[in-house]
Amino acid sequence: MSSLSLSSFSFEDIPTSDVDAAEALYGGLAQDVRDLNDVSIRTRVDADDVARARALVQEATALLAADALEGPAGIHFNAEGRSWNWGNAVVGVRNAVAPPVELEWADDGTVGSTLTLGVPYEGPPGSVHGGVSAMVLDHLMGETASERHTRVVVTGTLTLRYVQPLPLGPIKMAAKITEQSGRKVTVTAWIAADVEGATPSVEASGLFITPRWAQEPDTPSGIGSLD
Amino acid sequence: MSSLSLSSFSFEDIPTSDVDAAEALYGGLAQDVRDLNDVSIRTRVDADDVARARALVQEATALLAADALEGPAGIHFNAEGRSWNWGNAVVGVRNAVAPPVELEWADDGTVGSTLTLGVPYEGPPGSVHGGVSAMVLDHLMGETASERHTRVVVTGTLTLRYVQPLPLGPIKMAAKITEQSGRKVTVTAWIAADVEGATPSVEASGLFITPRWAQEPDTPSGIGSLD
């Protein structure tokens, strides 16, 4: 069984400018693959064209696999306090399965995000899958509990109340800390359509916990939520 | 704001054999795109090879976009009781963002699934994102509440308790109905590593509800959970 500890994070002796350049290079690829994910669901082309598209996709995959990590992307940090989790299922900029969510920290401690959840995130017809709402809220709330990555937290419990369907398209969500005591932080959050007058589709409350090992002074900075 | 009703489902006058053939054709494409999603996170090839791969991906996307639905995939059914939701974020066989989860109904009412959650589903280093566990459990539990698609249900509330990290790789999960009363069904579930001796990583409990409109006698059969 896997467990997490300080050694779960990889120190990389790379300047931030190089990290940013690699993120832009491979992030561009992921954006193209997101477009492919979307159209693969919607396409109605015939079997011959599907075969041609598959051949192209397989050629791209082989090209990229010629030199690739064996395992997952992990979480890395450098000496300048930059950390990156490019494979993360919610925020990973190199992960075409991730929307990816981008977070905005407000001065009052609220953390918000606006994003588009399109065709690949469907559950009920025309609506966002309830599990997708749970997924992005979990991540947002964990990041909120980390207080701008000043502490490492993991999710303890998460409760979601589904109020009404969330239409596919532009979405907004926000979270804030409502209580904290010792290693425990309570966060509440909501997600809604990003249109005027929209009321929350899902409301959430969660308890986040700082693991004992993450209280050690040599915990790398900038890690934040371990979602 | 979107809402759901009987008209959310599209009747298609297509024999099941044609549905199966289309599912196999486009499902094969999605499987190739899943491989591309995975390697796009792991690749270390240089900028020239990234550019070549992007050109191939863009060519495939353009080919598939030449004839494509404008909107999301939706939920469809035919006169033979076959229903399909190919774009679903969790089980959609045409959706490369979906693992996709496949469900197994046991005689005792338990619904289970074994699946692989690989590189694109990472959260903590080497572990499944907590939000991904929430997402797949939500779907499994909704399907369980639907009692083999004999009723339509939506998620009311969902509570998750995170016990320990869930390593990326082979996963198992199971759900069962523990209580029902009128239009309300309570389901409990767990998810764990699919290795001998593994104990649950996440435990869940949820309340699922049959909407009033879905009690009408002309509700199409075979729809099940509206996740």
Short mmCIF file of C-alpha atoms in Angstrom, two decimals:
data_model
loop_
_atom_site.label_atom_id
_atom_site.label_comp_id
_atom_site.label_asym_id
_atom_site.label_seq_id
_atom_site.Cartn_x
_atom_site.Cartn_y
_atom_site.Cartn_z
CA MET A 1 0.00 0.00 0.00
CA SER A 2 1.35 3.40 -0.90
CA SER A 3 1.89 5.96 1.78
CA LEU A 4 2.97 9.56 1.62
CA SER A 5 5.97 11.18 3.24
CA LEU A 6 8.51 13.91 2.61
CA SER A 7 10.24 11.62 0.13
CA SER A 8 7.11 11.66 -2.06
CA PHE A 9 8.31 14.98 -3.50
CA SER A 10 11.24 15.22 -5.89
CA PHE A 11 13.77 18.01 -5.61
CA GLU A 12 14.97 19.12 -9.07
CA ASP A 13 18.02 21.31 -9.51
CA ILE A 14 16.47 23.33 -12.34
CA PRO A 15 16.00 27.10 -12.56
CA THR A 16 12.39 28.30 -12.67
CA SER A 17 12.87 29.70 -16.18
CA ASP A 18 13.60 26.17 -17.48
CA VAL A 19 10.59 24.80 -15.60
CA ASP A 20 8.39 27.44 -17.23
CA ALA A 21 9.78 26.66 -20.69
CA ALA A 22 9.12 22.92 -20.32
CA GLU A 23 5.62 23.64 -19.01
CA ALA A 24 4.87 25.78 -22.08
CA LEU A 25 6.28 23.19 -24.51
CA TYR A 26 4.43 20.15 -23.16
CA GLY A 27 1.40 22.18 -22.05
CA GLY A 28 0.83 23.13 -25.70
CA LEU A 29 0.80 19.47 -26.64
CA ALA A 30 -1.76 18.72 -23.90
CA GLN A 31 -4.00 21.51 -25.19
CA ASP A 32 -4.03 19.92 -28.65
CA VAL A 33 -4.82 16.54 -27.09
CA ARG A 34 -7.74 18.13 -25.17
CA ASP A 35 -9.22 19.22 -28.51
CA LEU A 36 -8.82 15.66 -29.78
CA ASN A 37 -10.54 14.26 -26.67
CA ASP A 38 -13.48 16.56 -27.31
CA VAL A 39 -13.92 15.85 -31.03
CA SER A 40 -13.44 12.09 -30.57
CA ILE A 41 -16.72 12.05 -28.63
CA ARG A 42 -18.60 14.17 -31.17
CA THR A 43 -17.31 12.90 -34.51
CA ARG A 44 -19.59 11.20 -37.05
CA VAL A 45 -16.99 10.50 -39.77
CA ASP A 46 -17.08 7.11 -41.48
CA ALA A 47 -14.99 4.03 -40.74
CA ASP A 48 -12.30 4.95 -43.29
CA ASP A 49 -11.73 8.35 -41.71
CA VAL A 50 -11.77 6.86 -38.21
CA ALA A 51 -9.04 4.45 -39.37
CA ARG A 52 -7.00 7.35 -40.81
CA ALA A 53 -7.39 9.33 -37.56
CA ARG A 54 -6.38 6.29 -35.48
CA ALA A 55 -3.23 5.86 -37.57
CA LEU A 56 -2.27 9.51 -36.96
CA VAL A 57 -2.95 9.21 -33.22
CA GLN A 58 -0.92 5.99 -33.01
CA GLU A 59 1.97 7.64 -34.85
CA ALA A 60 1.93 10.59 -32.42
CA THR A 61 1.83 8.21 -29.45
CA ALA A 62 4.80 6.19 -30.74
CA LEU A 63 6.80 9.37 -31.34
CA LEU A 64 6.15 10.62 -27.80
CA ALA A 65 6.78 7.19 -26.25
CA ALA A 66 10.29 6.98 -27.78
CA ASP A 67 11.59 8.80 -24.70
CA ALA A 68 9.20 8.88 -21.77
CA LEU A 69 9.09 8.45 -18.01
CA GLU A 70 7.94 5.01 -16.99
CA GLY A 71 5.85 6.12 -14.07
CA PRO A 72 3.49 8.99 -13.23
CA ALA A 73 4.49 12.66 -13.23
CA GLY A 74 4.70 13.14 -9.45
CA ILE A 75 5.22 16.43 -7.61
CA HIS A 76 8.50 18.31 -8.01
CA PHE A 77 10.06 21.42 -6.52
CA ASN A 78 13.20 23.46 -7.04
CA ALA A 79 15.40 25.61 -4.84
CA GLU A 80 13.50 28.76 -5.84
CA GLY A 81 10.22 27.64 -4.25
CA ARG A 82 8.59 26.70 -7.57
CA SER A 83 6.63 23.42 -7.44
CA TRP A 84 4.88 21.61 -10.27
CA ASN A 85 2.43 18.71 -10.56
CA TRP A 86 1.94 18.53 -14.30
CA GLY A 87 0.15 15.18 -14.25
CA ASN A 88 -2.48 16.16 -11.67
CA ALA A 89 -5.98 14.99 -12.69
CA VAL A 90 -7.53 18.40 -11.95
CA VAL A 91 -4.85 21.07 -12.41
CA GLY A 92 -2.14 19.26 -14.40
CA VAL A 93 -1.23 21.43 -17.38
CA ARG A 94 0.39 18.44 -19.12
CA ASN A 95 -2.63 16.21 -18.44
CA ALA A 96 -5.24 16.38 -21.22
CA VAL A 97 -7.71 14.58 -18.94
CA ALA A 98 -7.59 17.60 -16.56
CA PRO A 99 -9.72 20.64 -17.58
CA PRO A 100 -7.20 22.05 -16.23
CA VAL A 101 -8.50 24.10 -13.30
CA GLU A 102 -6.67 27.37 -12.55
CA LEU A 103 -7.04 28.87 -9.08
CA GLU A 104 -7.28 32.50 -8.00
CA TRP A 105 -6.45 33.45 -4.42
CA ALA A 106 -8.35 36.51 -3.17
CA ASP A 107 -7.11 38.75 -0.37
CA ASP A 108 -9.92 37.65 1.95
CA GLY A 109 -8.70 34.02 1.80
CA THR A 110 -11.39 32.92 -0.64
CA VAL A 111 -10.09 30.72 -3.47
CA GLY A 112 -12.05 30.79 -6.69
CA SER A 113 -11.88 29.48 -10.22
CA THR A 114 -13.62 30.05 -13.50
CA LEU A 115 -13.32 27.29 -16.05
CA THR A 116 -15.08 25.62 -18.92
CA LEU A 117 -16.35 22.08 -18.49
CA GLY A 118 -17.22 20.87 -21.97
CA VAL A 119 -18.27 17.69 -23.73
CA PRO A 120 -15.81 15.30 -21.98
CA TYR A 121 -17.26 16.13 -18.55
CA GLU A 122 -20.88 15.19 -19.28
CA GLY A 123 -23.09 13.16 -16.94
CA PRO A 124 -26.83 13.83 -17.30
CA PRO A 125 -27.63 15.02 -20.86
CA GLY A 126 -26.10 18.49 -21.33
CA SER A 127 -24.97 18.66 -17.70
CA VAL A 128 -21.71 18.24 -15.84
CA HIS A 129 -21.26 14.79 -14.26
CA GLY A 130 -21.96 14.98 -10.52
CA GLY A 131 -18.69 13.15 -9.91
CA VAL A 132 -16.78 15.79 -11.90
CA SER A 133 -18.23 18.51 -9.68
CA ALA A 134 -17.09 16.49 -6.65
CA MET A 135 -13.62 16.11 -8.18
CA VAL A 136 -12.97 19.76 -8.95
CA LEU A 137 -14.48 20.90 -5.64
CA ASP A 138 -12.28 18.46 -3.71
CA HIS A 139 -9.21 19.94 -5.34
CA LEU A 140 -10.30 23.56 -4.88
CA MET A 141 -11.09 22.92 -1.21
CA GLY A 142 -7.77 21.19 -0.55
CA GLU A 143 -5.89 24.12 -2.07
CA THR A 144 -7.98 26.49 0.05
CA ALA A 145 -7.11 24.53 3.20
CA SER A 146 -3.41 24.79 2.32
CA GLU A 147 -3.58 28.61 2.71
CA ARG A 148 -1.59 29.49 -0.39
CA HIS A 149 0.56 26.37 -0.04
CA THR A 150 1.85 27.37 3.39
CA ARG A 151 0.92 23.93 4.72
CA VAL A 152 0.47 20.44 3.32
CA VAL A 153 -3.03 18.98 3.70
CA VAL A 154 -4.92 15.84 2.72
CA THR A 155 -8.68 15.36 2.48
CA GLY A 156 -10.23 13.80 5.59
CA THR A 157 -13.94 13.90 4.80
CA LEU A 158 -15.91 15.54 2.03
CA THR A 159 -19.68 16.08 1.90
CA LEU A 160 -21.50 17.23 -1.22
CA ARG A 161 -25.09 18.38 -1.56
CA TYR A 162 -26.47 18.32 -5.09
CA VAL A 163 -29.01 21.11 -5.52
CA GLN A 164 -29.66 21.32 -9.26
CA PRO A 165 -28.05 20.23 -12.55
CA LEU A 166 -24.92 22.13 -13.61
CA PRO A 167 -25.02 22.84 -17.36
CA LEU A 168 -21.92 22.08 -19.43
CA GLY A 169 -20.08 25.28 -20.34
CA PRO A 170 -18.70 28.18 -18.32
CA ILE A 171 -18.47 27.37 -14.61
CA LYS A 172 -17.41 29.24 -11.50
CA MET A 173 -16.59 27.90 -8.05
CA ALA A 174 -15.30 29.27 -4.76
CA ALA A 175 -14.16 27.99 -1.37
CA LYS A 176 -13.20 29.42 2.02
CA ILE A 177 -11.94 28.24 5.37
CA THR A 178 -14.71 28.31 7.97
CA GLU A 179 -12.94 26.76 10.94
CA GLN A 180 -9.49 25.59 12.00
CA SER A 181 -8.08 23.88 15.02
CA GLY A 182 -4.64 22.31 15.29
CA ARG A 183 -4.00 20.13 12.26
CA LYS A 184 -7.66 20.29 11.13
CA VAL A 185 -9.19 22.79 8.70
CA THR A 186 -12.85 22.95 7.66
CA VAL A 187 -13.62 24.37 4.20
CA THR A 188 -16.96 25.13 2.54
CA ALA A 189 -17.43 25.61 -1.19
CA TRP A 190 -19.91 25.82 -4.04
CA ILE A 191 -19.96 25.40 -7.81
CA ALA A 192 -22.37 27.12 -10.21
CA ALA A 193 -22.93 28.03 -13.83
CA ASP A 194 -20.94 31.14 -14.70
CA VAL A 195 -23.98 33.08 -15.91
CA GLU A 196 -25.73 36.03 -14.30
CA GLY A 197 -28.11 35.10 -11.51
CA ALA A 198 -27.00 31.47 -11.28
CA THR A 199 -27.34 29.88 -7.85
CA PRO A 200 -25.10 27.01 -6.69
CA SER A 201 -25.57 23.60 -8.28
CA VAL A 202 -23.50 21.76 -5.68
CA GLU A 203 -22.55 22.84 -2.15
CA ALA A 204 -19.71 21.17 -0.30
CA SER A 205 -18.09 20.97 3.10
CA GLY A 206 -14.83 19.21 3.88
CA LEU A 207 -12.39 18.48 6.64
CA PHE A 208 -8.72 18.69 5.66
CA ILE A 209 -5.83 17.50 7.77
CA THR A 210 -2.09 18.24 7.91
CA PRO A 211 -0.30 14.87 8.20
CA ARG A 212 2.12 14.64 11.14
CA TRP A 213 5.11 14.09 8.81
CA ALA A 214 4.27 17.35 7.01
CA GLN A 215 4.86 19.34 10.19
CA GLU A 216 8.60 18.64 9.99
CA PRO A 217 10.73 21.75 9.35
CA ASP A 218 12.28 20.24 6.20
CA THR A 219 8.90 19.97 4.45
CA PRO A 220 9.45 21.60 1.04
CA SER A 221 7.54 24.83 0.60
CA GLY A 222 4.98 25.41 -2.14
CA ILE A 223 3.47 21.92 -2.11
CA GLY A 224 0.03 22.70 -0.66
CA SER A 225 -2.82 20.26 -1.00
CA LEU A 226 -2.10 16.59 -1.63
CA ASP A 227 -5.16 15.91 -3.70
CA MET B 1 -30.28 26.96 -16.05
CA SER B 2 -30.54 23.44 -17.37
CA SER B 3 -33.07 21.07 -15.92
CA LEU B 4 -33.75 17.45 -16.58
CA SER B 5 -36.94 15.84 -17.81
CA LEU B 6 -38.11 12.98 -19.96
CA SER B 7 -37.16 15.00 -23.03
CA SER B 8 -33.52 14.91 -21.92
CA PHE B 9 -33.25 11.44 -23.50
CA SER B 10 -33.17 10.92 -27.26
CA PHE B 11 -35.06 8.06 -28.86
CA GLU B 12 -33.13 6.64 -31.83
CA ASP B 13 -34.77 4.31 -34.33
CA ILE B 14 -31.65 2.15 -34.71
CA PRO B 15 -31.34 -1.62 -34.19
CA THR B 16 -29.05 -2.68 -31.34
CA SER B 17 -26.64 -4.36 -33.77
CA ASP B 18 -25.95 -0.97 -35.41
CA VAL B 19 -25.50 0.65 -32.00
CA ASP B 20 -22.98 -2.04 -31.07
CA ALA B 21 -21.08 -1.57 -34.35
CA ALA B 22 -20.83 2.20 -33.88
CA GLU B 23 -19.72 1.70 -30.28
CA ALA B 24 -16.93 -0.62 -31.41
CA LEU B 25 -15.80 1.73 -34.21
CA TYR B 26 -15.59 4.92 -32.15
CA GLY B 27 -14.67 3.09 -28.94
CA GLY B 28 -11.50 1.90 -30.66
CA LEU B 29 -10.59 5.47 -31.50
CA ALA B 30 -11.12 6.52 -27.87
CA GLN B 31 -8.84 3.73 -26.69
CA ASP B 32 -6.04 5.05 -28.91
CA VAL B 33 -6.65 8.57 -27.58
CA ARG B 34 -6.41 7.22 -23.99
CA ASP B 35 -2.91 5.94 -24.82
CA LEU B 36 -2.03 9.37 -26.19
CA ASN B 37 -3.36 11.09 -23.03
CA ASP B 38 -1.12 8.85 -20.94
CA VAL B 39 2.10 9.28 -22.93
CA SER B 40 1.59 13.06 -23.32
CA ILE B 41 2.10 13.36 -19.57
CA ARG B 42 5.19 11.13 -19.49
CA THR B 43 7.05 12.09 -22.65
CA ARG B 44 10.52 13.67 -22.55
CA VAL B 45 11.07 14.04 -26.32
CA ASP B 46 12.59 17.30 -27.55
CA ALA B 47 10.82 20.35 -28.97
CA ASP B 48 11.13 19.13 -32.59
CA ASP B 49 9.41 15.84 -31.80
CA VAL B 50 6.75 17.62 -29.74
CA ALA B 51 6.08 19.82 -32.78
CA ARG B 52 5.80 16.74 -35.03
CA ALA B 53 3.44 15.03 -32.58
CA ARG B 54 1.29 18.16 -32.32
CA ALA B 55 1.00 18.33 -36.12
CA LEU B 56 -0.21 14.71 -36.21
CA VAL B 57 -2.71 15.31 -33.40
CA GLN B 58 -4.01 18.46 -35.10
CA GLU B 59 -4.41 16.56 -38.37
CA ALA B 60 -6.41 13.82 -36.62
CA THR B 61 -8.59 16.43 -34.90
CA ALA B 62 -9.34 18.23 -38.18
CA LEU B 63 -10.23 14.93 -39.88
CA LEU B 64 -12.65 13.99 -37.09
CA ALA B 65 -14.13 17.50 -36.90
CA ALA B 66 -15.09 17.47 -40.59
CA ASP B 67 -18.38 15.83 -39.59
CA ALA B 68 -19.20 16.08 -35.89
CA LEU B 69 -22.08 16.79 -33.54
CA GLU B 70 -22.05 20.36 -32.28
CA GLY B 71 -23.07 19.56 -28.74
CA PRO B 72 -22.39 16.84 -26.16
CA ALA B 73 -23.14 13.15 -26.68
CA GLY B 74 -26.25 12.96 -24.45
CA ILE B 75 -28.14 9.80 -23.49
CA HIS B 76 -29.93 7.79 -26.17
CA PHE B 77 -32.18 4.74 -26.24
CA ASN B 78 -33.78 2.54 -28.88
CA ALA B 79 -36.96 0.48 -29.08
CA GLU B 80 -35.11 -2.66 -27.96
CA GLY B 81 -34.29 -1.29 -24.49
CA ARG B 82 -30.65 -0.53 -25.33
CA SER B 83 -29.42 2.79 -23.96
CA TRP B 84 -26.05 4.45 -24.47
CA ASN B 85 -24.19 7.41 -22.96
CA TRP B 86 -20.94 7.33 -24.89
CA GLY B 87 -19.76 10.72 -23.70
CA ASN B 88 -20.18 10.06 -19.98
CA ALA B 89 -17.18 11.28 -17.95
CA VAL B 90 -16.92 8.00 -16.02
CA VAL B 91 -18.32 5.19 -18.19
CA GLY B 92 -18.38 6.73 -21.68
CA VAL B 93 -16.68 4.31 -24.06
CA ARG B 94 -16.21 7.09 -26.63
CA ASN B 95 -14.78 9.48 -24.02
CA ALA B 96 -11.00 9.19 -23.67
CA VAL B 97 -11.19 11.26 -20.47
CA ALA B 98 -13.24 8.43 -18.87
CA PRO B 99 -11.23 5.40 -17.59
CA PRO B 100 -13.92 4.01 -18.64
CA VAL B 101 -15.49 2.26 -15.65
CA GLU B 102 -17.32 -1.02 -16.38
CA LEU B 103 -19.88 -2.23 -13.84
CA GLU B 104 -20.71 -5.77 -12.71
CA TRP B 105 -24.06 -6.46 -11.08
CA ALA B 106 -23.99 -9.34 -8.59
CA ASP B 107 -27.05 -11.41 -7.68
CA ASP B 108 -27.06 -10.03 -4.13
CA GLY B 109 -27.58 -6.47 -5.44
CA THR B 110 -23.95 -5.46 -4.93
CA VAL B 111 -22.46 -3.54 -7.84
CA GLY B 112 -18.73 -3.78 -8.31
CA SER B 113 -16.02 -2.76 -10.70
CA THR B 114 -12.38 -3.51 -11.32
CA LEU B 115 -10.46 -0.96 -13.31
CA THR B 116 -7.05 0.55 -13.82
CA LEU B 117 -6.47 4.16 -12.84
CA GLY B 118 -3.15 5.11 -14.39
CA VAL B 119 -1.00 8.18 -14.88
CA PRO B 120 -3.81 10.62 -15.93
CA TYR B 121 -5.63 10.11 -12.62
CA GLU B 122 -2.78 11.13 -10.30
CA GLY B 123 -3.18 13.40 -7.28
CA PRO B 124 -0.60 12.85 -4.52
CA PRO B 125 2.64 11.41 -5.99
CA GLY B 126 1.93 7.87 -7.22
CA SER B 127 -1.62 7.93 -5.85
CA VAL B 128 -5.09 8.38 -7.29
CA HIS B 129 -6.46 11.93 -6.93
CA GLY B 130 -8.99 12.05 -4.08
CA GLY B 131 -11.42 13.78 -6.41
CA VAL B 132 -11.14 10.94 -8.92
CA SER B 133 -12.08 8.44 -6.20
CA ALA B 134 -15.08 10.65 -5.41
CA MET B 135 -16.02 10.79 -9.10
CA VAL B 136 -15.96 7.06 -9.81
CA LEU B 137 -17.66 6.23 -6.48
CA ASP B 138 -20.45 8.74 -7.22
CA HIS B 139 -21.11 7.03 -10.52
CA LEU B 140 -20.95 3.50 -9.10
CA MET B 141 -23.31 4.45 -6.27
CA GLY B 142 -25.83 6.08 -8.60
CA GLU B 143 -25.90 2.99 -10.79
CA THR B 144 -26.36 0.87 -7.67
CA ALA B 145 -29.29 3.02 -6.55
CA SER B 146 -30.90 2.57 -9.98
CA GLU B 147 -31.26 -1.18 -9.32
CA ARG B 148 -30.07 -2.36 -12.73
CA HIS B 149 -31.58 0.66 -14.43
CA THR B 150 -35.11 -0.11 -13.25
CA ARG B 151 -35.45 3.45 -11.96
CA VAL B 152 -33.94 6.83 -12.74
CA VAL B 153 -32.02 8.44 -9.88
CA VAL B 154 -29.96 11.56 -9.25
CA THR B 155 -27.41 12.18 -6.47
CA GLY B 156 -28.85 14.03 -3.45
CA THR B 157 -25.94 14.00 -1.03
CA LEU B 158 -22.61 12.22 -1.07
CA THR B 159 -20.18 11.83 1.85
CA LEU B 160 -16.66 10.50 1.45
CA ARG B 161 -14.22 9.46 4.14
CA TYR B 162 -10.57 9.30 3.06
CA VAL B 163 -8.77 6.57 5.01
CA GLN B 164 -5.44 6.12 3.23
CA PRO B 165 -3.82 6.88 -0.14
CA LEU B 166 -4.99 4.79 -3.10
CA PRO B 167 -2.02 3.79 -5.28
CA LEU B 168 -2.28 4.28 -9.04
CA GLY B 169 -2.82 0.95 -10.80
CA PRO B 170 -5.38 -1.84 -10.44
CA ILE B 171 -8.40 -0.75 -8.38
CA LYS B 172 -11.58 -2.41 -7.16
CA MET B 173 -14.73 -0.84 -5.78
CA ALA B 174 -18.17 -2.00 -4.66
CA ALA B 175 -21.49 -0.51 -3.58
CA LYS B 176 -24.79 -1.72 -2.14
CA ILE B 177 -28.16 -0.31 -1.15
CA THR B 178 -28.49 -0.10 2.63
CA GLU B 179 -31.86 1.63 2.95
CA GLN B 180 -34.77 2.75 0.80
CA SER B 181 -37.95 4.63 1.44
CA GLY B 182 -40.24 6.10 -1.22
CA ARG B 183 -38.18 7.99 -3.77
CA LYS B 184 -35.02 7.89 -1.58
CA VAL B 185 -32.26 5.27 -1.68
CA THR B 186 -29.18 5.15 0.57
CA VAL B 187 -26.07 3.51 -0.85
CA THR B 188 -22.71 2.74 0.81
CA ALA B 189 -19.51 2.00 -1.09
CA TRP B 190 -15.73 1.66 -0.88
CA ILE B 191 -12.74 1.80 -3.19
CA ALA B 192 -9.42 -0.02 -2.63
CA ALA B 193 -6.25 -1.18 -4.35
CA ASP B 194 -6.95 -4.43 -6.22
CA VAL B 195 -4.19 -6.34 -4.43
CA GLU B 196 -4.48 -9.09 -1.83
CA GLY B 197 -5.15 -7.87 1.69
CA ALA B 198 -5.89 -4.27 0.67
CA THR B 199 -8.31 -2.40 2.91
CA PRO B 200 -10.51 0.48 1.67
CA SER B 201 -8.83 3.75 0.79
CA VAL B 202 -12.08 5.71 0.64
CA GLU B 203 -15.49 4.88 2.13
CA ALA B 204 -18.64 6.58 0.92
CA SER B 205 -22.30 6.97 1.72
CA GLY B 206 -24.86 8.66 -0.49
CA LEU B 207 -28.51 9.52 -0.76
CA PHE B 208 -30.01 9.09 -4.22
CA ILE B 209 -33.42 10.34 -5.28
CA THR B 210 -35.86 9.48 -8.07
CA PRO B 211 -37.09 12.78 -9.56
CA ARG B 212 -40.89 13.14 -9.67
CA TRP B 213 -40.88 13.39 -13.48
CA ALA B 214 -39.08 10.05 -13.68
CA GLN B 215 -42.01 8.29 -12.02
CA GLU B 216 -44.14 8.84 -15.14
CA PRO B 217 -45.08 5.61 -16.96
CA ASP B 218 -43.51 6.82 -20.24
CA THR B 219 -40.03 7.06 -18.68
CA PRO B 220 -37.76 5.16 -21.08
CA SER B 221 -36.36 1.95 -19.62
CA GLY B 222 -32.64 1.30 -19.26
CA ILE B 223 -31.58 4.82 -18.33
CA GLY B 224 -30.62 4.30 -14.68
CA SER B 225 -28.51 6.81 -12.83
CA LEU B 226 -28.32 10.40 -14.05
CA ASP B 227 -24.78 11.03 -12.97
#
